Short mmCIF file of C-alpha atoms and ligand atoms in Angstrom, two decimals:
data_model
loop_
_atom_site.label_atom_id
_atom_site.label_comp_id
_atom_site.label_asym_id
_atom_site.label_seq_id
_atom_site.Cartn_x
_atom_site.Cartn_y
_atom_site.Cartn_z
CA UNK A 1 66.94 99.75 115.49
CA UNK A 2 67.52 101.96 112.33
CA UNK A 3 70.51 100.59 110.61
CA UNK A 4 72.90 101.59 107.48
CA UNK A 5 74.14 98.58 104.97
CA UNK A 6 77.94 98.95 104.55
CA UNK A 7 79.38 98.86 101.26
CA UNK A 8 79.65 94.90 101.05
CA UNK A 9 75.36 94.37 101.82
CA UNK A 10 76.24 94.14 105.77
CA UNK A 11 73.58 95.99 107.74
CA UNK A 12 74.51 97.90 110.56
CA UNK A 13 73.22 100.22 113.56
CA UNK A 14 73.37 103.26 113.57
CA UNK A 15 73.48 103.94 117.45
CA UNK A 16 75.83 101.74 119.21
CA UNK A 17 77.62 101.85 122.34
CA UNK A 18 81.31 103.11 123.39
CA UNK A 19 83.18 101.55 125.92
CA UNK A 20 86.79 103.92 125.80
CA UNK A 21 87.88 104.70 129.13
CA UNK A 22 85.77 102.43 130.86
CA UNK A 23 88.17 99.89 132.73
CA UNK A 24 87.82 96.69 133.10
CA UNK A 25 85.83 95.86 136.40
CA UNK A 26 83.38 98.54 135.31
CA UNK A 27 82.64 97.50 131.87
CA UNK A 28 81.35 94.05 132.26
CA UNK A 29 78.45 96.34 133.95
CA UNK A 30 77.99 99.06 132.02
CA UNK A 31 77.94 96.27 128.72
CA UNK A 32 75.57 94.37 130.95
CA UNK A 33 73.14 97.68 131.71
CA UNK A 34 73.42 98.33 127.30
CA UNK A 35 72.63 95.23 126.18
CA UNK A 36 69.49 95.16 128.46
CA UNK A 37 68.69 99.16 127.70
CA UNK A 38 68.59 97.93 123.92
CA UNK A 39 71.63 98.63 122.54
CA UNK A 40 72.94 96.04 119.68
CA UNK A 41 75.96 97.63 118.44
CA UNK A 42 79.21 97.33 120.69
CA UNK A 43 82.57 99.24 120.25
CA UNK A 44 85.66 98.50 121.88
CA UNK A 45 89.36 98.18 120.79
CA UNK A 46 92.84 95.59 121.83
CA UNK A 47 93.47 99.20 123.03
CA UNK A 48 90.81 99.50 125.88
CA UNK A 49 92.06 96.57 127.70
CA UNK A 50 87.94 95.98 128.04
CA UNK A 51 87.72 92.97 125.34
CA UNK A 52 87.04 90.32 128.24
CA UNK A 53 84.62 92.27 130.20
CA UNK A 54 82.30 92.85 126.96
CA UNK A 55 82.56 89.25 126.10
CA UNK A 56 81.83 88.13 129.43
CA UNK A 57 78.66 90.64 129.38
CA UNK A 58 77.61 89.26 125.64
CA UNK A 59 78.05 85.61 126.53
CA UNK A 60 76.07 86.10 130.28
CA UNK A 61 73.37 88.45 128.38
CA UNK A 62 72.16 85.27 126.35
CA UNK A 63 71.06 87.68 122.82
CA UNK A 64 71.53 85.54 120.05
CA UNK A 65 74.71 86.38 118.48
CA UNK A 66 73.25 87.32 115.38
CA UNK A 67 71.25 90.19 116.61
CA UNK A 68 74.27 91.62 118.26
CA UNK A 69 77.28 93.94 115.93
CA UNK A 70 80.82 93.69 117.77
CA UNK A 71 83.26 95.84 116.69
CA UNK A 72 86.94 96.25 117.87
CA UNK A 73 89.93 97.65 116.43
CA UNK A 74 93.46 96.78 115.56
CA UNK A 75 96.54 98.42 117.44
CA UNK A 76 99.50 99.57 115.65
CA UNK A 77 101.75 96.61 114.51
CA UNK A 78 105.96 96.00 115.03
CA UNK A 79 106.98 94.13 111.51
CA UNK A 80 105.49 91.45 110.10
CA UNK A 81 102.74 93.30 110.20
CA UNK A 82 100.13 90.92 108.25
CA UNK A 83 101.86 88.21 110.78
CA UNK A 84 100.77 90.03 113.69
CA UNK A 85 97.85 91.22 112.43
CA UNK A 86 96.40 87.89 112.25
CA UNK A 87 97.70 87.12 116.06
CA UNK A 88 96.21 90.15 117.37
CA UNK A 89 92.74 89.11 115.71
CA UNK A 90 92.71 86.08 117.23
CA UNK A 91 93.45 87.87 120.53
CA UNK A 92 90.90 89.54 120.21
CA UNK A 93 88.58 87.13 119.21
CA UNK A 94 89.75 84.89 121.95
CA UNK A 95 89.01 87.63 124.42
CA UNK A 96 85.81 88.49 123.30
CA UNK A 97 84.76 84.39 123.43
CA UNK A 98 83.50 84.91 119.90
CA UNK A 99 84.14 83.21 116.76
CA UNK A 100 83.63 85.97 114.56
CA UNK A 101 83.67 89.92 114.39
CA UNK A 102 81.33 92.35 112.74
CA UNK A 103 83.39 95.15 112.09
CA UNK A 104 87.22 95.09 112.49
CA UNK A 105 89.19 98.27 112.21
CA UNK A 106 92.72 99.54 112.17
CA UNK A 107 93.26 101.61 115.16
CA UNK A 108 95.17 104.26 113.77
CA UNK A 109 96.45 105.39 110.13
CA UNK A 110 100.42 104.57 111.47
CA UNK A 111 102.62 101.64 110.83
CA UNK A 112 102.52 98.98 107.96
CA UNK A 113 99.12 99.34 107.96
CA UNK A 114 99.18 98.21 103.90
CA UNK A 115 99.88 95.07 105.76
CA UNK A 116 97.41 95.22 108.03
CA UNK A 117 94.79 95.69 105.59
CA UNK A 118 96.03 92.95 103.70
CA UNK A 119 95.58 90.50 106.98
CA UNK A 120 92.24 92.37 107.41
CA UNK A 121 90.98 91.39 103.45
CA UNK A 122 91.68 87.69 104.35
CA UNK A 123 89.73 87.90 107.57
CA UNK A 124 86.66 89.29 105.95
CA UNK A 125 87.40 86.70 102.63
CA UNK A 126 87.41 83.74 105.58
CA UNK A 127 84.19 85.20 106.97
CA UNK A 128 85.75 85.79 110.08
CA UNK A 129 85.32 89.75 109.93
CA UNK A 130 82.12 90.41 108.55
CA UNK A 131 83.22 93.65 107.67
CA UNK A 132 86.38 95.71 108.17
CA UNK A 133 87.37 99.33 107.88
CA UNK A 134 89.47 101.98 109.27
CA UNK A 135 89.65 104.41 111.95
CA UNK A 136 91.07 108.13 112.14
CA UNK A 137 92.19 108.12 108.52
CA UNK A 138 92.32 111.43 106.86
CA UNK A 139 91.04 111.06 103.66
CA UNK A 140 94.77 111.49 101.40
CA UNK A 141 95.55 108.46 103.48
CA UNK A 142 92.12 106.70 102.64
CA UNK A 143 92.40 107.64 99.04
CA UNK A 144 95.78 106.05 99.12
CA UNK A 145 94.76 102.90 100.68
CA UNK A 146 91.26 102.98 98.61
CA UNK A 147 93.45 103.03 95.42
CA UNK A 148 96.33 100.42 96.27
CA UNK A 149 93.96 97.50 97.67
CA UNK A 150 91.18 95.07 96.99
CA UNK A 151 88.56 95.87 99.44
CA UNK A 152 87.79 99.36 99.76
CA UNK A 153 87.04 99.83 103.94
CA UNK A 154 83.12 99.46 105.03
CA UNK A 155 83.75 102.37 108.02
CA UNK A 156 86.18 104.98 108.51
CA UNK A 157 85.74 106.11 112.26
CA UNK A 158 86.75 109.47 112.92
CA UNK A 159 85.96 111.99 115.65
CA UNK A 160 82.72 113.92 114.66
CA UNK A 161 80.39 116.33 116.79
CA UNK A 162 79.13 119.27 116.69
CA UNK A 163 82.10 121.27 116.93
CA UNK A 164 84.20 118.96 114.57
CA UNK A 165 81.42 118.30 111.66
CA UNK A 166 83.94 116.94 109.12
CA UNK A 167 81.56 118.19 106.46
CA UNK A 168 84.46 117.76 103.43
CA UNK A 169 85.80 114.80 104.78
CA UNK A 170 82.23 113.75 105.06
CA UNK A 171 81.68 114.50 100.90
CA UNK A 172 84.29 112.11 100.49
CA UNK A 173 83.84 109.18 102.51
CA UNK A 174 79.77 109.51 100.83
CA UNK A 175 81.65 109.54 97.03
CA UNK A 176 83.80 106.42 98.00
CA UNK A 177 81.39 103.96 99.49
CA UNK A 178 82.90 104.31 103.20
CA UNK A 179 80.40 104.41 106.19
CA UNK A 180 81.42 107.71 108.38
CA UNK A 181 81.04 106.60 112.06
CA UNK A 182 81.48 109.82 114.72
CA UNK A 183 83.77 108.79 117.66
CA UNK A 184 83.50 111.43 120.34
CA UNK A 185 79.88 112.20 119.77
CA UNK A 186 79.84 114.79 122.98
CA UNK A 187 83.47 115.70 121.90
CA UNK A 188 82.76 114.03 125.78
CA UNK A 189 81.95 116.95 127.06
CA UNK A 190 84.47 120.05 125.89
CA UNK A 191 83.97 123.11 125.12
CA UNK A 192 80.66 123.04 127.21
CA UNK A 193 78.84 120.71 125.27
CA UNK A 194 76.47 119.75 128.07
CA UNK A 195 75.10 123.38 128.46
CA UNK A 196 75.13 124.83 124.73
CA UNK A 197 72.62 127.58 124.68
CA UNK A 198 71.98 126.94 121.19
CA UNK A 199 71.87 123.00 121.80
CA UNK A 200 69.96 123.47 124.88
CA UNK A 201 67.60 125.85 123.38
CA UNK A 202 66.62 123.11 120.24
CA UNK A 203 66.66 120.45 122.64
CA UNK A 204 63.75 122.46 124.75
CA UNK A 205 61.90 122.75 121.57
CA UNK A 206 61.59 119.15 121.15
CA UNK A 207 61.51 118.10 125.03
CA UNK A 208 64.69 116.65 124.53
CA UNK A 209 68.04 116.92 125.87
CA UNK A 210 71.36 118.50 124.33
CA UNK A 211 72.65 114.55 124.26
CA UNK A 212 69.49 113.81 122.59
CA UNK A 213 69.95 116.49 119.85
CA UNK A 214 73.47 115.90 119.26
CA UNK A 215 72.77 112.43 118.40
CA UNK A 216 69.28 113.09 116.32
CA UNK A 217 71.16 115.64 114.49
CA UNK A 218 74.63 113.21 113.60
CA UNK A 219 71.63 110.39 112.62
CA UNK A 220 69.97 112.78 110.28
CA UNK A 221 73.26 113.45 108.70
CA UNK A 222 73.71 109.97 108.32
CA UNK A 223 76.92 109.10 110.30
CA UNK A 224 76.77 105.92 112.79
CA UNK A 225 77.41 107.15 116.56
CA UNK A 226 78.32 105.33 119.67
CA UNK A 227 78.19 107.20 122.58
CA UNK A 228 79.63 106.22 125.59
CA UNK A 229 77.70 106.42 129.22
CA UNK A 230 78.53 104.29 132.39
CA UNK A 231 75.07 105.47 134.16
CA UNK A 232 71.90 103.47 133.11
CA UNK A 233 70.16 106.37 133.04
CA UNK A 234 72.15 108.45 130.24
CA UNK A 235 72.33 105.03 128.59
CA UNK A 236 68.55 104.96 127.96
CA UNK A 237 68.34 108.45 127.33
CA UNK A 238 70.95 108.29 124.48
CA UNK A 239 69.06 105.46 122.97
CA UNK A 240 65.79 107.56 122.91
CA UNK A 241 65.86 109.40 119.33
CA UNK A 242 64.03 107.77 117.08
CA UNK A 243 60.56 109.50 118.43
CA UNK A 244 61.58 113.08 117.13
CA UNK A 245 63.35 114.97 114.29
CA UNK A 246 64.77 118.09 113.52
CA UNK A 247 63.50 120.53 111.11
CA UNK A 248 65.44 121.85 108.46
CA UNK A 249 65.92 125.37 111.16
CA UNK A 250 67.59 123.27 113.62
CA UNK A 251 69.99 121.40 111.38
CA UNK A 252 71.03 124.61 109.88
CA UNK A 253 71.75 126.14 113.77
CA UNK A 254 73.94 123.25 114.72
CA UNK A 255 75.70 123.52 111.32
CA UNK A 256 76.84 127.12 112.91
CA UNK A 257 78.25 125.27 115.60
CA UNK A 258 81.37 123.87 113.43
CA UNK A 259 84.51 125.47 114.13
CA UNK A 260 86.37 123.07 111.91
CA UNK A 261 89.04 121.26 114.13
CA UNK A 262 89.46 118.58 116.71
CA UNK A 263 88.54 119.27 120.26
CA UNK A 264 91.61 116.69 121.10
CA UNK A 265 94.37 116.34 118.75
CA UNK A 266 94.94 116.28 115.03
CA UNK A 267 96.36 112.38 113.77
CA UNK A 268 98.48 114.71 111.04
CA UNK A 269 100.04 116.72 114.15
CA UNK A 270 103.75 114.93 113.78
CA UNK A 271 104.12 114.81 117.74
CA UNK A 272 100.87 112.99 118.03
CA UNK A 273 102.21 110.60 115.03
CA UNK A 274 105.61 110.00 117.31
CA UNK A 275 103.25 109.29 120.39
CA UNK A 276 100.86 107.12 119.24
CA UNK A 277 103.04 104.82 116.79
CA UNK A 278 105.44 104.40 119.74
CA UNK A 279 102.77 102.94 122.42
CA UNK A 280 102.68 98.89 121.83
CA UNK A 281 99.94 96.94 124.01
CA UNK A 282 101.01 94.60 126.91
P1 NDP B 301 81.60 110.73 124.15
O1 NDP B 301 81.64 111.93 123.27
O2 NDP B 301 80.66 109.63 123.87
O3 NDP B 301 81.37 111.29 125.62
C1 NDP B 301 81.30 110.46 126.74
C2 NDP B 301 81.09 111.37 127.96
O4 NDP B 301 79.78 111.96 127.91
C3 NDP B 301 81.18 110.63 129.26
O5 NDP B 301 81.83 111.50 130.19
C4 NDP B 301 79.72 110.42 129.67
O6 NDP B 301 79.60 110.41 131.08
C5 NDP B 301 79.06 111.64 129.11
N1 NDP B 301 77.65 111.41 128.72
C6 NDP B 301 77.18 110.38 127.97
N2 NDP B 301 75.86 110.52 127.76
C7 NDP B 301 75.48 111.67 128.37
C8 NDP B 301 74.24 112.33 128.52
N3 NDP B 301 73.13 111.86 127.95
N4 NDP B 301 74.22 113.48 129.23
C9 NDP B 301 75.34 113.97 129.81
N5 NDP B 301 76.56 113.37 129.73
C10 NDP B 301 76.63 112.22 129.01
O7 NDP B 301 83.10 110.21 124.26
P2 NDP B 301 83.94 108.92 123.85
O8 NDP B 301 85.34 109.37 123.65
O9 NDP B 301 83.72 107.82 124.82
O10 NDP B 301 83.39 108.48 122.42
C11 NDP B 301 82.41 107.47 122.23
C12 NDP B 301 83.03 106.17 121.75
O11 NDP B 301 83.76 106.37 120.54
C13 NDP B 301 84.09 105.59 122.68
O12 NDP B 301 83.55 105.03 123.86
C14 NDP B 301 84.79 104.62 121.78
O13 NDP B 301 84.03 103.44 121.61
C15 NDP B 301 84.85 105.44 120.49
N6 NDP B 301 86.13 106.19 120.37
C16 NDP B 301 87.00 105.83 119.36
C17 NDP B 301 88.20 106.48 119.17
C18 NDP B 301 89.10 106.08 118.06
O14 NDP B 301 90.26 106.50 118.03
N7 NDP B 301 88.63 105.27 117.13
C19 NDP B 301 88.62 107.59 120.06
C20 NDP B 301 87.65 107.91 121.08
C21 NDP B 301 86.45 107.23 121.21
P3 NDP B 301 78.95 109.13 131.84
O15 NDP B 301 79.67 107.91 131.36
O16 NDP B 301 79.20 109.43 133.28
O17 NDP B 301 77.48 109.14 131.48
#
């Protein structure tokens, strides 16, 4: 597997797997049917309410755990944040049955999260994060937290696809050291994805699918993506890219495809900011 090396040395993939939405009787499966398709890289969240079932599938799948990158995020905290930040790790790490993480993030760019981050830098100082990062941060935010902390974040993972190509945003994560990583890949599906005549016609070019394209075309651009499939069949099918590339004509046709905002919700929208910081995990 083609990887990137973070910002601290720490290689990772650059195809993983998602596991949002998946609940938890069905993901001890799907991480089961991954693992064995190939995929190394695993991305789940204290949000999911999945962390057991992918442990359960890493500990029965018997990879060495050194050949396998975990990452899962941190939810937004109550006060003492760096208190519970350091609870909800070992939650987490208690649910996964590991003893350490490869990539930690915070969830969301709400809260104390200047406290968070703090908790983070001495889980990654005690080796017990290998890396650790951030997730949906627009970059003033970043910047902010970039230019009031020790550690600058390895990842920032925001959604990215061909509809949302968060070129700028992409600039600026490149001139500070931070890894993008596309959430959403196949914006899962909207705005007709799946059946993109322009998509559809490049992947027919290359005897490839529109998945396929979407995913050769985010690798090319350098940004780490972790698609999400429940059928074995999609699974192996998103991990097939590495046997083709696009030409410069391509890359330049999906770049048409941008039409510059989220195909969910914006993190800056200030009803979204009320929703999210109010939801606490059981
Ligand atoms: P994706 O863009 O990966 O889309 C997933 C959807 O696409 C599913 O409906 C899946 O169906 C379908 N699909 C997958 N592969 C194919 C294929 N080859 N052909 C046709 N359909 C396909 O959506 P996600 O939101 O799941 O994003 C990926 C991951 O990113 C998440 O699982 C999660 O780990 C992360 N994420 C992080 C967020 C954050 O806030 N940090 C927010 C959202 C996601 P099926 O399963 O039936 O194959």
């Amino acid at each position: 597997m083609q990887t990137v090396t973070l910002n601290n040395g720490i290689e990772m993939p650059v195809l993983g797997f998602g596991v949002f939405q998946v609940g938890p009787e069905e993901t001890e499966a799907a991480v089961t049917a991954a693992l064995a398709a190939g995929y190394r890289l695993i991305d789940t969240a204290a949000a999911y309410q999945n962390e057991a079932a992918v442990g359960a599938a890493i500990a029965k799948s018997g990879i060495p755990r050194d050949e396998l990158f975990v990452t899962t995020k941190l939810w937004v905290q109550d006060a003492p944040a760096e208190q519970n930040t350091a609870t909800a790790f070992d939650d987490s790490l208690r649910k996964l049955g590991l003893d350490y993480i490869d990539l930690y993030l915070i969830h969301q760019p709400f809260g104390d999260y200047y406290g968070q981050w703090r908790a983070m830098e001495k889980l990654n100082a005690e080796g017990r994060a290998r890396a650790i990062g951030v997730s949906n941060f627009p970059a003033d935010r970043l910047i902010d937290l970039i230019l009031n902390n020790e550690i600058v974040p390895a990842v920032n993972q925001i959604e990215t696809n061909p509809f949302h190509q968060r070129v700028a945003d992409h600039e600026i994560l490149k001139a500070e050291g931070v890894q993008i990583e596309s959430w959403g890949p196949f914006a899962e599906g909207k705005n007709g994805l799946f059946t993109n005549d322009l998509l559809t016609a490049i992947g027919d070019k290359h005897g490839k699918s529109v998945a396929q394209v979407v995913l050769r075309w985010m690798i090319q651009r350098e940004v780490v993506v972790i698609p999400k499939s429940v059928n074995p069949e999609r699974m192996a099918q998103n991990l097939d890219v590495f046997d083709f590339a696009l030409d410069a004509d391509d890359m330049a046709q999906v770049a048409t495809l941008d039409e510059g905002g989220s195909q969910f919700f914006d993190h800056r929208d200030p009803e979204m900011v009320r929703w999210l910081s109010a939801r606490r995990l059981a």
